[in-house]
Coordinates of C-alpha atoms and ligand atoms in Angstrom, one line a residue:
X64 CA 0.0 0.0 0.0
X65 CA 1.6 3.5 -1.0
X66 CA 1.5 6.2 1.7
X67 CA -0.8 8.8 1.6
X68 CA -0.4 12.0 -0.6
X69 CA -0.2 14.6 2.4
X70 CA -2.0 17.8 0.7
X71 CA -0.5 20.1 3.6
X72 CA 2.6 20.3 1.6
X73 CA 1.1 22.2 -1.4
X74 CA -1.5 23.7 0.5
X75 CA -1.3 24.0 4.3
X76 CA -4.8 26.6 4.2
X77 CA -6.5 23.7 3.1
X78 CA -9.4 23.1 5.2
X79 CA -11.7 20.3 4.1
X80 CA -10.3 17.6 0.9
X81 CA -12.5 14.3 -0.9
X82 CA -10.5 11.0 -0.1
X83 CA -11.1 7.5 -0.4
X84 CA -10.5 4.8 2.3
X85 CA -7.3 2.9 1.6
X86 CA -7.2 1.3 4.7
X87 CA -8.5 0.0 8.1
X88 CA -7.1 -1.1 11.0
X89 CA -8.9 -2.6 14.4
X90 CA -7.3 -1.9 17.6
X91 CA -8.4 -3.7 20.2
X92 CA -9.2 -1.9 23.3
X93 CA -10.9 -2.5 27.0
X94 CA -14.1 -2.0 28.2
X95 CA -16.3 -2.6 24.9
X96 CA -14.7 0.3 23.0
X97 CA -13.0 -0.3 20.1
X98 CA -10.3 2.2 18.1
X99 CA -9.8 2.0 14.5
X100 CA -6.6 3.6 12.4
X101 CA -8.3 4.9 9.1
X102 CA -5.9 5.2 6.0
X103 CA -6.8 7.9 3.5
X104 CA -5.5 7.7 0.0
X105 CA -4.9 11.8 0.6
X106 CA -5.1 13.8 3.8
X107 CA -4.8 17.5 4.6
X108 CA -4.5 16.2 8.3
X109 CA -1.3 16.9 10.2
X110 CA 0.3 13.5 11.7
X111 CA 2.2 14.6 15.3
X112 CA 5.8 15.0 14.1
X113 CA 8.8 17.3 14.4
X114 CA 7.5 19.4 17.3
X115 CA 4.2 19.6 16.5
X116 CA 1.0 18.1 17.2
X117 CA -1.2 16.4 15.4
X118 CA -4.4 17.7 14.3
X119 CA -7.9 16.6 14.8
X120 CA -11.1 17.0 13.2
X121 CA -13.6 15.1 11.4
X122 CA -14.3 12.4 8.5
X123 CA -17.6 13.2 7.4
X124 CA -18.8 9.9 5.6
X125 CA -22.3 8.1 3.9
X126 CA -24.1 5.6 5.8
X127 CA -25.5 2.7 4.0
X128 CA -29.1 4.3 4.9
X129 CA -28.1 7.0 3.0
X130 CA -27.7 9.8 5.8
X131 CA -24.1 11.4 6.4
X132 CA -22.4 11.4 9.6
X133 CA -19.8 12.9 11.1
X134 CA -17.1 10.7 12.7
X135 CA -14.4 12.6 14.7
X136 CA -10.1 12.1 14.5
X137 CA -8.9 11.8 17.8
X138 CA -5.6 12.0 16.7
X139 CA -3.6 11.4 13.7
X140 CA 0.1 9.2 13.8
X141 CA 2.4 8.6 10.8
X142 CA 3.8 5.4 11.1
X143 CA 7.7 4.1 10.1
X144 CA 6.6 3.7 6.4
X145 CA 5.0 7.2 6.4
X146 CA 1.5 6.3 6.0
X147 CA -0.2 9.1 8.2
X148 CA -3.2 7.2 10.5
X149 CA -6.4 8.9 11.2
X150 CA -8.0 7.6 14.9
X151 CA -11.4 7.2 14.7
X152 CA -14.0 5.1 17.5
X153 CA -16.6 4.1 14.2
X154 CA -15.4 1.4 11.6
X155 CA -15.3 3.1 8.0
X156 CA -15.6 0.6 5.0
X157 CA -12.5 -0.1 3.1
X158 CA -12.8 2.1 -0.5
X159 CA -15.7 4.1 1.7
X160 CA -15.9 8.1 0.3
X161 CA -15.7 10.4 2.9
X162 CA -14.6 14.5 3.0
X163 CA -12.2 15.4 5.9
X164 CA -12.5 18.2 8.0
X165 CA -9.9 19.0 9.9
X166 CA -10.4 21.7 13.3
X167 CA -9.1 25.0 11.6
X168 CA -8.6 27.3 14.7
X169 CA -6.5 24.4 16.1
X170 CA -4.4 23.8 13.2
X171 CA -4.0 27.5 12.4
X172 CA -2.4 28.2 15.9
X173 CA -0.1 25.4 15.4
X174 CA 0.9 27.1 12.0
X175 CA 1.9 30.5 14.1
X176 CA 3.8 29.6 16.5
X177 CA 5.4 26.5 14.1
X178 CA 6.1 29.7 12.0
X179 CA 7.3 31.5 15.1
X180 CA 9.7 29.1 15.9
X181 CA 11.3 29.0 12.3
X182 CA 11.8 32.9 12.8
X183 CA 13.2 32.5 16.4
X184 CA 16.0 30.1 15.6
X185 CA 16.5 32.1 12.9
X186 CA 17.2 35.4 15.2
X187 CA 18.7 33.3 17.8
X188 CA 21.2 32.1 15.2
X189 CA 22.2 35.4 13.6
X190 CA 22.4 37.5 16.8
X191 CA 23.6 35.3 19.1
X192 CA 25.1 32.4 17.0
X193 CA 22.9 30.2 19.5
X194 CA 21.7 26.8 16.9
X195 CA 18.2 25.8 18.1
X196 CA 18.6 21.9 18.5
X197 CA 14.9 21.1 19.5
X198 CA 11.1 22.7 19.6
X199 CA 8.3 22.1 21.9
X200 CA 4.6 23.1 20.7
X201 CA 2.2 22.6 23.8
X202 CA -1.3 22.9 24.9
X203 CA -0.6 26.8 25.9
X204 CA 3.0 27.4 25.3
X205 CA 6.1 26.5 23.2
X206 CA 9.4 26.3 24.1
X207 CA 12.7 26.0 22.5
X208 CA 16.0 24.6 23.6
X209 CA 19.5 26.6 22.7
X210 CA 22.6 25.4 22.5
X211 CA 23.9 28.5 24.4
X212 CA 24.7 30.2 27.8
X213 CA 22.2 32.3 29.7
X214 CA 20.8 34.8 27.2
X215 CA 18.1 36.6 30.0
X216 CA 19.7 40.2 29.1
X217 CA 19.1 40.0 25.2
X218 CA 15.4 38.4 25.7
X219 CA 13.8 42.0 24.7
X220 CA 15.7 42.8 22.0
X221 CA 15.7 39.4 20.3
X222 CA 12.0 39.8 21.1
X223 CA 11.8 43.1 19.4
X224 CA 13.8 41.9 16.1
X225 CA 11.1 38.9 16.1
X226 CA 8.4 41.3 16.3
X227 CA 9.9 44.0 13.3
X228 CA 10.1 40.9 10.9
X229 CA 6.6 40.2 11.5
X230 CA 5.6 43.6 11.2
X231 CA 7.4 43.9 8.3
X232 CA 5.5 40.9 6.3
X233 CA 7.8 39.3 4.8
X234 CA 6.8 36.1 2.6
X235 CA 7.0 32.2 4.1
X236 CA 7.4 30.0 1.3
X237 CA 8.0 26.4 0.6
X238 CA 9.5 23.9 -2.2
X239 CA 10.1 20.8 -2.6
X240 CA 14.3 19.9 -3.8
X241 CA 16.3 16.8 -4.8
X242 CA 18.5 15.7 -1.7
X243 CA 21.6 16.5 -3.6
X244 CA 20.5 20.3 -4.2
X245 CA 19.8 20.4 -0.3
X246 CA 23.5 19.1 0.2
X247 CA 24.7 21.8 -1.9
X248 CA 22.9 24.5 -0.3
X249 CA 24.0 22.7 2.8
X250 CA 27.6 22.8 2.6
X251 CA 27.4 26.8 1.0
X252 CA 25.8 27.3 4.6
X253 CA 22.8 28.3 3.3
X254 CA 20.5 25.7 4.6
X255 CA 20.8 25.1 8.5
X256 CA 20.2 21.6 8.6
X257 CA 19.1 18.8 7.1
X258 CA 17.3 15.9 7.8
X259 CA 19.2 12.3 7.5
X260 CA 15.8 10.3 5.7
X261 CA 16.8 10.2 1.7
X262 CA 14.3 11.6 -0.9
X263 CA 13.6 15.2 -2.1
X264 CA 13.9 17.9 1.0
X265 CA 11.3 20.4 1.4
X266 CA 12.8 23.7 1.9
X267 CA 10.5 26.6 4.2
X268 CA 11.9 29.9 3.3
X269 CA 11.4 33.5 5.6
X270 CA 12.0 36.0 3.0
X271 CA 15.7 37.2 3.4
X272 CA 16.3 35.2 6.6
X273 CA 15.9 31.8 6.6
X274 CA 16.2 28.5 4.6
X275 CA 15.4 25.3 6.4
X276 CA 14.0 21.9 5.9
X277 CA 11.0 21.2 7.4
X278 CA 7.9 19.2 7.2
X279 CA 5.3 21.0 9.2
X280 CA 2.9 23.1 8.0
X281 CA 3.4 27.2 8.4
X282 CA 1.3 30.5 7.6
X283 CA 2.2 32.3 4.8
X284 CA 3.9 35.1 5.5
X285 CA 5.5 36.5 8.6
X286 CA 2.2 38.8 9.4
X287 CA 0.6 35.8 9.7
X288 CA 1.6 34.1 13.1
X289 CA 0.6 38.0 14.5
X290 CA 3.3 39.1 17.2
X291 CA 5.6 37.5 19.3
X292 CA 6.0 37.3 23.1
X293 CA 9.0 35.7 25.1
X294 CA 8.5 34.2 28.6
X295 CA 10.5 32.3 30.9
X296 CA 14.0 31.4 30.4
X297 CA 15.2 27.8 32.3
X298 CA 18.7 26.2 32.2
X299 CA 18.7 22.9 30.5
X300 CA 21.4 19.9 30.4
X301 CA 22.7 20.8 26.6
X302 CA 21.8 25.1 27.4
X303 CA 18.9 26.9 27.7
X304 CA 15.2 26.6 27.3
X305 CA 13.2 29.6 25.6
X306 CA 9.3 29.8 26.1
X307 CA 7.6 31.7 24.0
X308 CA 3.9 32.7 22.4
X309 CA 2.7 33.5 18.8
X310 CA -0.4 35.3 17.8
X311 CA -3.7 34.4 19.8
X312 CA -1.8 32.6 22.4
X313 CA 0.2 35.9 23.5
X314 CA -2.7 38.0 23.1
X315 CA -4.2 35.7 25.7
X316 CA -1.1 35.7 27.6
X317 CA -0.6 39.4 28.0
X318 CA -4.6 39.5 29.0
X319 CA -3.7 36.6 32.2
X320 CA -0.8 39.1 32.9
X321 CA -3.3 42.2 33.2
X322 CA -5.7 40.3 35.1
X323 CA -3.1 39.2 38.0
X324 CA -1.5 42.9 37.8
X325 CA -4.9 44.0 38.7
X326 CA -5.6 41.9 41.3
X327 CA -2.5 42.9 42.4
X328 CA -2.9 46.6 42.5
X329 CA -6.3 46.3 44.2
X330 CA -5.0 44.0 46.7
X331 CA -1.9 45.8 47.4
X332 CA -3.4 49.9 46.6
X333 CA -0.8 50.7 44.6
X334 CA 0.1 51.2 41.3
X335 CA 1.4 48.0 39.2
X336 CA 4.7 50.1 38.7
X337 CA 4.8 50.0 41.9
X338 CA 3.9 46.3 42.9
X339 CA 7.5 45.0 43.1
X340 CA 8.8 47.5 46.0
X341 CA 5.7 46.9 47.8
X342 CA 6.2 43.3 47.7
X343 CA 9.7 43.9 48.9
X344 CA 8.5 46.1 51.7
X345 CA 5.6 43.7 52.7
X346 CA 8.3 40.7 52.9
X347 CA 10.8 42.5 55.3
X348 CA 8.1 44.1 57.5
X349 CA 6.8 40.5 57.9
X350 CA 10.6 39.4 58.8
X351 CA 10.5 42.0 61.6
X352 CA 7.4 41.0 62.5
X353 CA 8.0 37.1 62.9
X354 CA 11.3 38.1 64.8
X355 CA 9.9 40.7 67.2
X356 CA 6.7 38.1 68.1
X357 CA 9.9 35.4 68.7
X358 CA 11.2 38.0 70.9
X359 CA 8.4 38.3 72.8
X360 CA 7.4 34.8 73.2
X361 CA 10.5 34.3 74.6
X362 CA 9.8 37.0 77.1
X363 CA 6.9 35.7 77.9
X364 CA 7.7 32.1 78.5
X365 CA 10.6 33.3 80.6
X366 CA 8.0 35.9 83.4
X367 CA 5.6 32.5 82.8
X368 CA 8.1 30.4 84.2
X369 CA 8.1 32.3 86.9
X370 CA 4.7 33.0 87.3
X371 CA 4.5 29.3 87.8
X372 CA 7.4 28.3 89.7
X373 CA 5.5 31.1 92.1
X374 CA 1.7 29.2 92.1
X375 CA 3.5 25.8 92.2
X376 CA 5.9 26.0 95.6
X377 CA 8.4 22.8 96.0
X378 CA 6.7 20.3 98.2
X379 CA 8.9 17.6 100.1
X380 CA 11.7 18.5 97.8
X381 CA 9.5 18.4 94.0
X382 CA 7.3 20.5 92.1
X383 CA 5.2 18.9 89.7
X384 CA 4.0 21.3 86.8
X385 CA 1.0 19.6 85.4
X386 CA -1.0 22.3 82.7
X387 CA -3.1 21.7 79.6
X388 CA -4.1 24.4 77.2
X389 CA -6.2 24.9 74.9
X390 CA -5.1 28.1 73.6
X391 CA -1.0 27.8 73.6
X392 CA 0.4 26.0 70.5
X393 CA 3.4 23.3 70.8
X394 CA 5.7 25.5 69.8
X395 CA 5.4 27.8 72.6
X396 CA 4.1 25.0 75.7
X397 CA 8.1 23.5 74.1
X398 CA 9.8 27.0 74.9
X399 CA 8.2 27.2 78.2
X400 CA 9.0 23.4 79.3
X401 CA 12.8 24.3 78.7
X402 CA 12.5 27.7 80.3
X403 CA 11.2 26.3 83.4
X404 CA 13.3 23.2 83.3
X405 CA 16.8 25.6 83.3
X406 CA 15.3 27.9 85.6
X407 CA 13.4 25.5 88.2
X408 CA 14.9 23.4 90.8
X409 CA 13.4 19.8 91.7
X410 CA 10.9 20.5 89.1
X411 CA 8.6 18.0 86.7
X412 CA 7.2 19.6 83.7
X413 CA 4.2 17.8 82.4
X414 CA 2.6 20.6 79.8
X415 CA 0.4 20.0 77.2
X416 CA -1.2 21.9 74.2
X417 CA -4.9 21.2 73.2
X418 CA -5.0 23.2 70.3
X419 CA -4.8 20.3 67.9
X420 CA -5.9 16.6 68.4
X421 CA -3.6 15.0 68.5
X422 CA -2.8 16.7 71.5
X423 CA 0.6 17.5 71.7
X424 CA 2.6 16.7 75.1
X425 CA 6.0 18.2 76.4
X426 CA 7.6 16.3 79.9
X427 CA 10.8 17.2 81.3
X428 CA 12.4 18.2 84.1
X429 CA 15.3 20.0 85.9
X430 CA 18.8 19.0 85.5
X431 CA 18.8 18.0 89.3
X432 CA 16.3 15.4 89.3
X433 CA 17.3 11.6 88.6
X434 CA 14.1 10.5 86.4
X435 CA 14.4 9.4 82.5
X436 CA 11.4 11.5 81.2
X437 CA 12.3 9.6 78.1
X438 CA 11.8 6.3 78.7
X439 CA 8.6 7.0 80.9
X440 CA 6.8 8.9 78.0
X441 CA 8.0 6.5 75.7
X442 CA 6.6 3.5 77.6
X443 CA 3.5 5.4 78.6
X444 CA 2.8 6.1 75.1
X445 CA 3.5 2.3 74.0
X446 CA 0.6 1.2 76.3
X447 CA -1.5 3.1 74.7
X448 CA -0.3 2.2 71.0
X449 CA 2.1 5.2 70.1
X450 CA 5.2 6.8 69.8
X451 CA 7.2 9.4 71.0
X452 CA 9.8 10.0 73.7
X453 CA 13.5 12.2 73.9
X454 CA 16.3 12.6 76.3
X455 CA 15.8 12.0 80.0
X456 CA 15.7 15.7 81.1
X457 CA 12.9 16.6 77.9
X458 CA 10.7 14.3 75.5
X459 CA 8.0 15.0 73.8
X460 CA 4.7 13.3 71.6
X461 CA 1.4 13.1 70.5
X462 CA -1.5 11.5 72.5
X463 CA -5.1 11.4 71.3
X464 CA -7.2 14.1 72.9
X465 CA -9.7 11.2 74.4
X466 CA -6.7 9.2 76.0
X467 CA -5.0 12.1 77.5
X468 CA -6.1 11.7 81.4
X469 CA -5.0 8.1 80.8
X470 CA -1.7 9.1 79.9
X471 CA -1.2 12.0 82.4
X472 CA -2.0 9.0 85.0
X473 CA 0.9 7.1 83.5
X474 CA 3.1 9.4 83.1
X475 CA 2.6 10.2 87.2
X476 CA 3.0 6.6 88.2
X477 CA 6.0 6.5 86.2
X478 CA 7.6 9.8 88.1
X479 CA 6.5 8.6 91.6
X480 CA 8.3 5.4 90.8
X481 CA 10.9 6.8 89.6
X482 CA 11.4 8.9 92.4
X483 CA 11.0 8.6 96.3
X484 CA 9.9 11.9 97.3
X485 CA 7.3 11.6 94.8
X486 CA 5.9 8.4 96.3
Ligands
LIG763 ZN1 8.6 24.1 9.9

């Protein structure tokens, strides 16, 4: 079977096209639905290849009642042979007329920025003699990768020199050559690469710029793929990674931008100009902010120590701090634990913070004691089914809010065993 003839290459405006069936191919699939690969003696569709992605559409056929239906293309694959597949989820008969449609608006915004990147490379090459050595068109943006160093500083003006080429309208042509020609044109330095399959070489031409081979399918003169934005820049293994929009796609883009900016401005009251220094500002007061509220915790804990070393007196040589709170987080019941364990004599520490459940539990005590808080929380906390424990003098864990007077008992029994003034 001969591969299709791809009408794109003449034509790539051509929207609809008359074929014939020339084959069909079930795929079997799961769960009752089936796939079939559709061969079309010619196709204007676009089979995913050399950066770009396929195009869909539909096959519009005759049913053997007589009424037309439409049958869509999922996708579209050429395979090693280069006969280009059409995926379709209805059977078409083998000789079967149909006309193919293919989505225009889709195929058209592949064609602009396909035609974008051709003039990219092109002004990538020439002005910073940085080869493109692969393309990326995606759902919303396009990248390609240069061999090259970090390029961020020139990003507007090669933007700019994109964007005066397309102004300036300049005509995107294509022909087809014998290899040999290409090799010539090739060697003179007036092709930038070519492909290593043999047969005739299609040559895309940007007026007075560039001369490359390429299969795709591109607008027809540089007006056409309507503007040019650059994006993001990104360090890649072999050099850098360009993103960037055509037409639609960066009209679209700069709109996202003016939306955010606006949010911003409202959210911030001030001008966009104006966004990034109030940014800055709002970062380094919050820096001051989280340091002076650590200051003052750690004020705190220290006059709460005391507060509590006050209401709890030592009794037959110990002090046993037992607190839960609902409104102190870990962080600072953690902080207080190790301010009263330094500053406390012959002092337990049992203190525990019921702002979460799990209820988070700090134990410890002063360095003149001779209990393991450690090991007692940790075996508390293993009759119950958990973990947690820490160094003999602080330890710390999590305990179910429901099994917390259970493990408060433990934890008791465990000091007044531990020690005999506690008894
Ligand atoms: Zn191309």
């Amino acid at each position: 079977m001969t591969a299709s003839e791809r009408l794109y290459y003449a034509d790539s405006f051509l929207k609809s096209f008359p074929a014939v069936v020339a084959d069909v191919r079930e795929l079997s699939r799961t769960e009752g639905e089936s796939v079939w690969q559709i061969a079309l003696v010619r196709t204007a569709f676009y089979p995913t290849s050399g950066g770009q992605p396929n195009d869909t559409g539909f096959l519009c056929a005759i049913s053997p009642g007589g009424a037309s239906i439409d049958i869509p293309v999922d996708s579209v694959e050429e395979d090693e042979h280069g006969q280009v597949w059409h995926y379709v989820r209805k059977p078409l008969a083998l000789g079967a007329h149909v006309e193919g449609h293919i989505d225009w608006p889709r195929r058209f915004d592949h064609m602009q920025q396909h035609t974008g990147q051709h003039l990219l490379s092109a002004i990538f090459l020439r002005e910073l003699n940085a080869p493109t050595f692969s393309f990326h068109l995606g759902e919303s943006v396009s990248t390609i990768d240069l061999a090259t160093g970090p390029i961020g500083h020139r990003l507007e003006s090669i933007e700019r020199l994109a964007n005066e080429v397309i102004a300036e309208d300049r005509r995107v042509s294509s022909r087809t050559i014998p290899r040999a020609e290409a090799e010539a044109l090739l060697a003179a330095g007036d092709l930038r690469k070519l492909p290593e399959r043999p047969g005739n070489i299609r040559i895309i031409e940007i007026e007075d710029l560039d001369r490359n081979a390429c299969g795709g399918t591109h607008v027809r003169s540089t007006g056409q793929i309507g503007g040019l934005l650059l994006r993001d820049t990104e360090k890649v293994s072999r050099g850098v990674r360009v993103e960037f929009l055509c037409g639609l796609r960066a009209v679209r883009a700069a709109r996202a931008d003016a939306e955010i900016l606006s949010q911003a401005t409202a959210t911030l009251s001030v001008p966009a100009a104006n966004i990034p220094a109030a940014v800055e500002r709002l970062k380094s007061d919050s820096k001051a902010v989280v340091k002076d509220r650590q200051r003052l915790r750690e004020e705190l804990a220290d006059y709460h120590a005391s507060r509590l070393t006050v209401e709890v007196p030592i009794d037959k040589g110990l002090r046993f701090i037992d607190r839960v709170w609902k409104d102190r987080d870990p962080e600072y019941t953690r902080l207080l634990a190790s301010r009263l364990a330094s500053a406390a004599p012959s002092t337990i520490i049992l203190l525990c913070s019921e702002t979460t459940d799990p209820v988070s539990i700090v134990f410890a005590r002063s360095l003149n004691l001779n209990c393991d808080c450690g090991r007692i929380l940790k075996e508390s906390l293993s009759q119950l089914g958990l973990r947690g424990g820490g160094s003999p003098e602080f330890a710390q864990g999590e305990v179910p809010a429901l099994e917390l007077t259970k493990l408060r008992a433990s934890l008791l029994a465990g000091v007044r065993e531990a020690l005999p003034q506690a008894r």
